[in-house]
Short mmCIF file of C-alpha atoms and ligand atoms in Angstrom, two decimals:
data_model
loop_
_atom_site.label_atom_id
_atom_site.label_comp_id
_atom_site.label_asym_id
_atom_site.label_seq_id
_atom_site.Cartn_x
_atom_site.Cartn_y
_atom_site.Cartn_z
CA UNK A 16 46.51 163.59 135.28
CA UNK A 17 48.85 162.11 137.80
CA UNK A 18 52.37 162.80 138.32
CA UNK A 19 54.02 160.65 135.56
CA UNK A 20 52.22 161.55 133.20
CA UNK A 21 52.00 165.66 133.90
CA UNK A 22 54.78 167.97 132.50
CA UNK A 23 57.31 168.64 135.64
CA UNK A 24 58.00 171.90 136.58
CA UNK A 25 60.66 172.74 139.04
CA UNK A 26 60.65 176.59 140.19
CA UNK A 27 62.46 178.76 142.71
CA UNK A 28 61.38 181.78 144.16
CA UNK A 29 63.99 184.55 145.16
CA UNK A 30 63.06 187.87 146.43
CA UNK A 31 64.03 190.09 149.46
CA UNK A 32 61.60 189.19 152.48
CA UNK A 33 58.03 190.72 151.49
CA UNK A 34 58.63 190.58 148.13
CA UNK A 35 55.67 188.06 147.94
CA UNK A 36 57.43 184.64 147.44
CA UNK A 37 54.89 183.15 149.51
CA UNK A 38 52.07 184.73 147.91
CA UNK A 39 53.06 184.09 144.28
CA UNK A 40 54.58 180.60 145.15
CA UNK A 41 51.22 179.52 146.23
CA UNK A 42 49.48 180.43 143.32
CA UNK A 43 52.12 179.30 140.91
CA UNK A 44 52.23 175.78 142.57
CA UNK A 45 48.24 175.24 142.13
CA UNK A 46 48.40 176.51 138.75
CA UNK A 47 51.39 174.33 137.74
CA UNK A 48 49.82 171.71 140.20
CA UNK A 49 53.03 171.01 141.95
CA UNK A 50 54.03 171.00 146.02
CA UNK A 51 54.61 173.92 147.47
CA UNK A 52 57.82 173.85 149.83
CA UNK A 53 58.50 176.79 151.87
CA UNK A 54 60.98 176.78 154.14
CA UNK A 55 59.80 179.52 156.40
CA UNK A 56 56.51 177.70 157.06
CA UNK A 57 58.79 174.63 157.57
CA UNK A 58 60.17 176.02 160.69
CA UNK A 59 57.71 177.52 161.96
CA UNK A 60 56.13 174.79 162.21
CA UNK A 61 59.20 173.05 164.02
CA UNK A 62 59.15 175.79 166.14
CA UNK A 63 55.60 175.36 167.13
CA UNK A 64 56.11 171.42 167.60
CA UNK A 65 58.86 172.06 169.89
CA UNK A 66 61.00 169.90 168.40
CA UNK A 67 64.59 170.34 168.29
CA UNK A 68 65.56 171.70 164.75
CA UNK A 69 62.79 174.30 166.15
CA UNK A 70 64.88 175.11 169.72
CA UNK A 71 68.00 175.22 167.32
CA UNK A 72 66.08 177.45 164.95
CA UNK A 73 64.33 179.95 166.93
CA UNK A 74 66.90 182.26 168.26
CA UNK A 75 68.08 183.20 164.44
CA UNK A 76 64.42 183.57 163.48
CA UNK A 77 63.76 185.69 166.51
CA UNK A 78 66.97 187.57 165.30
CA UNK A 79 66.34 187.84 161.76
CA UNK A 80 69.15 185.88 161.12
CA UNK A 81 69.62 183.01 158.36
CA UNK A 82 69.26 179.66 159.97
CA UNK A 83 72.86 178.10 159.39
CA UNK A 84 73.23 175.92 156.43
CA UNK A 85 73.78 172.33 157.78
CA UNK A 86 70.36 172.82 159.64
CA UNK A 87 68.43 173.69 156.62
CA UNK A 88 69.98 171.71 154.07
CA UNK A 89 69.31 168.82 156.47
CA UNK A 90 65.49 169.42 156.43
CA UNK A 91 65.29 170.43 153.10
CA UNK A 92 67.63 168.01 150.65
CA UNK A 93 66.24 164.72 151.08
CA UNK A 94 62.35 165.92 151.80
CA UNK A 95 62.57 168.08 148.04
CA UNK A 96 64.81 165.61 146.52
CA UNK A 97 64.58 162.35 147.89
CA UNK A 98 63.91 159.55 145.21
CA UNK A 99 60.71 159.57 147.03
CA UNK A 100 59.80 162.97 146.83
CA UNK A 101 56.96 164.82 144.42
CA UNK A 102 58.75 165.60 140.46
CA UNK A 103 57.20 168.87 140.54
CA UNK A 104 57.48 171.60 143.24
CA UNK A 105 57.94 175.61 143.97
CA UNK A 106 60.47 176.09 146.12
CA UNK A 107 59.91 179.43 148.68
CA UNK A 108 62.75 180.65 150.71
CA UNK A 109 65.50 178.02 149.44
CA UNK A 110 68.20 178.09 148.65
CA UNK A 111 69.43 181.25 150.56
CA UNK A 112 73.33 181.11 150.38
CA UNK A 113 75.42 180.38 147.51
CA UNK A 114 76.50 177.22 149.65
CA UNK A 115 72.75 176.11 150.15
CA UNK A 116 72.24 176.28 146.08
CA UNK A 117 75.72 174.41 144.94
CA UNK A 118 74.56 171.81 147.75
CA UNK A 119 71.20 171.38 146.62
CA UNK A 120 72.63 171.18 142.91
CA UNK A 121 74.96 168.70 143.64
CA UNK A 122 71.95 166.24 144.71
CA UNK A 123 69.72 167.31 141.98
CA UNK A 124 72.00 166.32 139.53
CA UNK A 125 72.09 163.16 141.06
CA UNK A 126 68.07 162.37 141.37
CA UNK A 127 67.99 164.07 137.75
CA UNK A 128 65.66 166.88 139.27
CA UNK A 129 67.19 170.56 138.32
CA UNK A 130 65.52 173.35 138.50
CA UNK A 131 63.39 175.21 135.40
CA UNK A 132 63.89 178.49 136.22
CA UNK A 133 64.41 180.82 139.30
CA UNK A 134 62.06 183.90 139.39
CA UNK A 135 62.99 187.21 141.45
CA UNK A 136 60.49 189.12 142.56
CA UNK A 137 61.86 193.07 142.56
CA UNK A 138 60.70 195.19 145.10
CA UNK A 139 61.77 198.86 146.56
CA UNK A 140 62.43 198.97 150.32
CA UNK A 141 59.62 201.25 151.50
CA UNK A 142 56.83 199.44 149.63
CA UNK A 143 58.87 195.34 151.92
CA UNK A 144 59.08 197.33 154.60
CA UNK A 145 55.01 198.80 154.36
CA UNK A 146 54.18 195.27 153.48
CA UNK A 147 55.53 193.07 156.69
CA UNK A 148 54.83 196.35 159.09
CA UNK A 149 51.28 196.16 158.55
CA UNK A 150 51.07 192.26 158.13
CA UNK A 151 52.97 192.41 161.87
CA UNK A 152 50.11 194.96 162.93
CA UNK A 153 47.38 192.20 161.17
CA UNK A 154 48.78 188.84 162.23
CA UNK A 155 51.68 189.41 164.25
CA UNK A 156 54.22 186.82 162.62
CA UNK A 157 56.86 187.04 165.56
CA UNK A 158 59.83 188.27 162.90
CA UNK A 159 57.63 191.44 161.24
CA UNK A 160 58.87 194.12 163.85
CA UNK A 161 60.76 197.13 162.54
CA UNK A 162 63.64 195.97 163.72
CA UNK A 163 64.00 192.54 163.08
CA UNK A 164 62.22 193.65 159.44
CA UNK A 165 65.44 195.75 158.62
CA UNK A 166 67.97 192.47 159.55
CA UNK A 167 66.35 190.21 157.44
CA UNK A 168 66.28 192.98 154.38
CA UNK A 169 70.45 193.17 155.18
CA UNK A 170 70.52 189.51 155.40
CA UNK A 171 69.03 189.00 151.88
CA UNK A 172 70.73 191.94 150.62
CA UNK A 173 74.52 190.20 152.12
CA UNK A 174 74.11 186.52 151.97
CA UNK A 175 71.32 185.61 149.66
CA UNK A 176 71.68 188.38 146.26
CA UNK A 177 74.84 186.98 145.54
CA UNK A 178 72.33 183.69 143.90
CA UNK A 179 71.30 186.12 141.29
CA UNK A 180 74.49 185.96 139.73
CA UNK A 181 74.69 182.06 140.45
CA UNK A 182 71.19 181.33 138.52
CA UNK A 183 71.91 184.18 135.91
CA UNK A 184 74.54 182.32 135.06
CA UNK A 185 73.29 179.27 134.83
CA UNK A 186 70.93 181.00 132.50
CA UNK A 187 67.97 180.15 134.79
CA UNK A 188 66.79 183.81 136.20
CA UNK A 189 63.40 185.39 135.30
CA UNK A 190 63.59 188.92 137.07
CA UNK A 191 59.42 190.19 137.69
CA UNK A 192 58.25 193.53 138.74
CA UNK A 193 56.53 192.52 141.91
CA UNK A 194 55.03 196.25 142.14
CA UNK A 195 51.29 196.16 142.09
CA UNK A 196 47.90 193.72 142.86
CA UNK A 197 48.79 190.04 143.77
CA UNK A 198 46.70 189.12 140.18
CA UNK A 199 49.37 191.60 138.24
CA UNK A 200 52.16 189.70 139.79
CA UNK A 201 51.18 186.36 139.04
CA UNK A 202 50.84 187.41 135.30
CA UNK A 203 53.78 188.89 135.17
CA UNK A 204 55.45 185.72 136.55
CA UNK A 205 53.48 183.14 134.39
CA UNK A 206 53.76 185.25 131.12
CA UNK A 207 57.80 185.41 131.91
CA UNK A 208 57.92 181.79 132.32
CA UNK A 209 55.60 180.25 129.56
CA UNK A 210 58.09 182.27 127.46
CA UNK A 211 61.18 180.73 129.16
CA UNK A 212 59.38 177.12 128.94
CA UNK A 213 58.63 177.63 125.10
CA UNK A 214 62.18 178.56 124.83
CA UNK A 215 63.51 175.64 126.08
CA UNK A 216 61.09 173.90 123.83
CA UNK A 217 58.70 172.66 126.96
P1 AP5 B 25 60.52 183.26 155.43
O1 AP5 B 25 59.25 182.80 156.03
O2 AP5 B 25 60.94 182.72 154.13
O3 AP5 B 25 60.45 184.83 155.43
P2 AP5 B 25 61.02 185.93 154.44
O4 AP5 B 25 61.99 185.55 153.41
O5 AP5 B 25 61.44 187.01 155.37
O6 AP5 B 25 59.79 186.26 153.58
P3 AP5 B 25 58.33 186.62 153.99
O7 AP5 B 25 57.53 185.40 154.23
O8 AP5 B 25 58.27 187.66 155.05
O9 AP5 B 25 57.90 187.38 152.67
P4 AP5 B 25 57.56 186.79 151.23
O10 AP5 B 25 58.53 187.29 150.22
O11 AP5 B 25 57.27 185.34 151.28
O12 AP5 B 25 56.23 187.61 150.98
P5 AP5 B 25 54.72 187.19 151.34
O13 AP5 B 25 54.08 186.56 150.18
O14 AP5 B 25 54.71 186.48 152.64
O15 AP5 B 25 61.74 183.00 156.44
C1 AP5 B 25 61.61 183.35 157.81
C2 AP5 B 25 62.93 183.04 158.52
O16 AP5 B 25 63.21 181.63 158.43
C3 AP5 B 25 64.18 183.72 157.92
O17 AP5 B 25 64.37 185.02 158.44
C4 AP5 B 25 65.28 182.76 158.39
O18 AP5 B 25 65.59 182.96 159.75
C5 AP5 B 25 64.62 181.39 158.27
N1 AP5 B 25 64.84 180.75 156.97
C6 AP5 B 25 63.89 180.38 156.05
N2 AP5 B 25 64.45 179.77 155.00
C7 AP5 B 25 65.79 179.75 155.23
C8 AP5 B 25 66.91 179.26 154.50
N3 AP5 B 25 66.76 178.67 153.28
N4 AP5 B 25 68.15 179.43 155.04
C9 AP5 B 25 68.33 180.02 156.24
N5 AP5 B 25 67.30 180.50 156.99
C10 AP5 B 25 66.04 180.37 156.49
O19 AP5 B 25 54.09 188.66 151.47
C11 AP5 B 25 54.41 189.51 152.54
C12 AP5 B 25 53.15 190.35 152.89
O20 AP5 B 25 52.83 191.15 151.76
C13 AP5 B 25 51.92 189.47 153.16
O21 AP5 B 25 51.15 190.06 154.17
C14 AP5 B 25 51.17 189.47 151.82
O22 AP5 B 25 49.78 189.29 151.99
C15 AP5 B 25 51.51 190.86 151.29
N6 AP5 B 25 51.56 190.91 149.83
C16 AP5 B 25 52.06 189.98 148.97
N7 AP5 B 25 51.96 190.41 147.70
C17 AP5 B 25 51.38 191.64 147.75
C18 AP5 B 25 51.01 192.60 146.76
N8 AP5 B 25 51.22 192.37 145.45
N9 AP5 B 25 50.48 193.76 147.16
C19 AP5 B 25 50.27 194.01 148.49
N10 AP5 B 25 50.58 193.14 149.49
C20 AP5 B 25 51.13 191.97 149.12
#
C-alpha cells in the first residue's frame, strides 16, 4: 500500500528519559508503517557530523540540558511537516516544552497534519534510573552517567510534564504502564490506541 492510499497515523511519544520512547516508538512506527523521527538520534547525529547545529547542541547534551527551542524547532518543523514530508510518523523526544508543542501546532494546522494521539509512557525513578545506568555501562551513550541521568529526569520533570496537561486537554493523551518486557509495553500501547482510533471512528 503506498502512502495515499494507507490510513495516516500521527503519534507522539512522551515519557521521562528511559521510559522507552525510543524502544516503543520504533516498534509502533513499523507496525503502523510510518517514519520514525527522533530527535535525540537527530542530534546525535549532528553532533557526530560536526556540523554546526551539532557544536551549538553539544554542550546542553553533555549537560543534560534541553537544547533551546529555536534550535530544535528549526530542525524539526519543516523536516516533520513540510508539504514534502511523509503523512504518517512517530514522533520521539518532540515536542519537549509547552512552546515547542503550540509551535509545532500552529504549522500542523496549517499542512492539515495534527497529531492522533500522544502516549506517556509511566515509569518510577529507580527502575529510569537502572535502565540508562546499565545501558551507560553497555554502550556508553555520552549523557547516561549518574549525574547527567538525574538532570535530564529534573529537566523532564520541570520543562517537559507540563505537555501532559496541554495534550490532556486537547483530549489527545493515552497514559501506558511502561513497567515490564518491551513485548508487554507495546501491547499495552497498541491496545490503548486501537481503542482511541475506534473512538474517533478511524
Ligand atoms: P533523547 O535521545 O530523546 O533522550 P531521552 O529523552 O533522555 O531519552 P532516552 O533515549 O534516554 O530514553 P527513552 O525514553 O527513549 O528510552 P529508550 O527506549 O532509549 O534526548 C537526548 C538529549 O537531546 C536531551 O537530553 C536534550 O539535550 C536533547 N533533545 C532531544 N530532543 C529535544 C527537544 N525536543 N528539545 C530540546 N532538547 C532535546 O530505553 C532506555 C533503555 O532502556 C535502553 O537501553 C532500552 O533498551 C531499555 N529498555 C527500554 N524498554 C525496556 C523495558 N521494557 N524493560 C527493560 N529495559 C528497557
Amino acid at each position: 500500500m503506498d502512502q495515499t492510499s494507507r490510513p495516516q497515523i500521527r503519534l507522539l511519544m512522551l515519557g521521562a528519559p528511559g521510559s522507552g520512547k525510543g524502544t516503543q516508538g520504533t516498534r509502533l512506527a513499523e507496525l503502523y508503517d510510518a517514519r520514525h523521527v527522533s530527535t535525540g538520534d537527530l542530534l546525535r547525529n549532528q553532533v557526530t557530523q560536526g556540523t554546526e547545529l551539532g557544536q551549538l547542541a553539544q554542550p546542553y547534551m553533555d549537560r543534560g540540558d534541553l537544547v533551546p527551542d529555536d534550535l530544535i524547532l528549526a530542525m524539526v518543523l519543516d523536516d516533520v511537516l513540510g508539504s514534502e514530508s511523509e503523512p504518517s510518523f512517530v514522533l520521539d523526544g518532540f515536542p519537549r516544552t509547552v512552546n515547542q508543542a503550540q509551535r509545532a501546532y500552529e504549522q500542523a494546522i496549517e499542512v492539515g497534519r495534527t497529531l492522533h494521539a500522544v502516549v506517556c509512557l509511566d515509569l518510577e525513578h529507580d527502575e529510569l534510573i537502572a535502565r540508562l545506568e546499565k545501558r551507560g555501562e553497555e554502550s556508553g551513550r555520552a549523557d547516561d552517567t549518574a549525574a547527567t541521568v538525574l538532570h535530564r529526569i529534573e529537566e523532564y520533570e520541570s520543562k517537559t510534564l507540563p505537555l501532559l496537561g496541554y495534550y490532556d486537554g486537547r483530549d489527545l493523551l493515552l497514559r501506558v504502564d511502561a513497567t515490564g518486557e518491551v513485548d508487554e509495553v507495546t501491547e499495552r500501547i497498541v491496545t490503548a490506541l486501537a481503542r482511541r482510533l475506534s473512538e474517533a471512528g478511524r
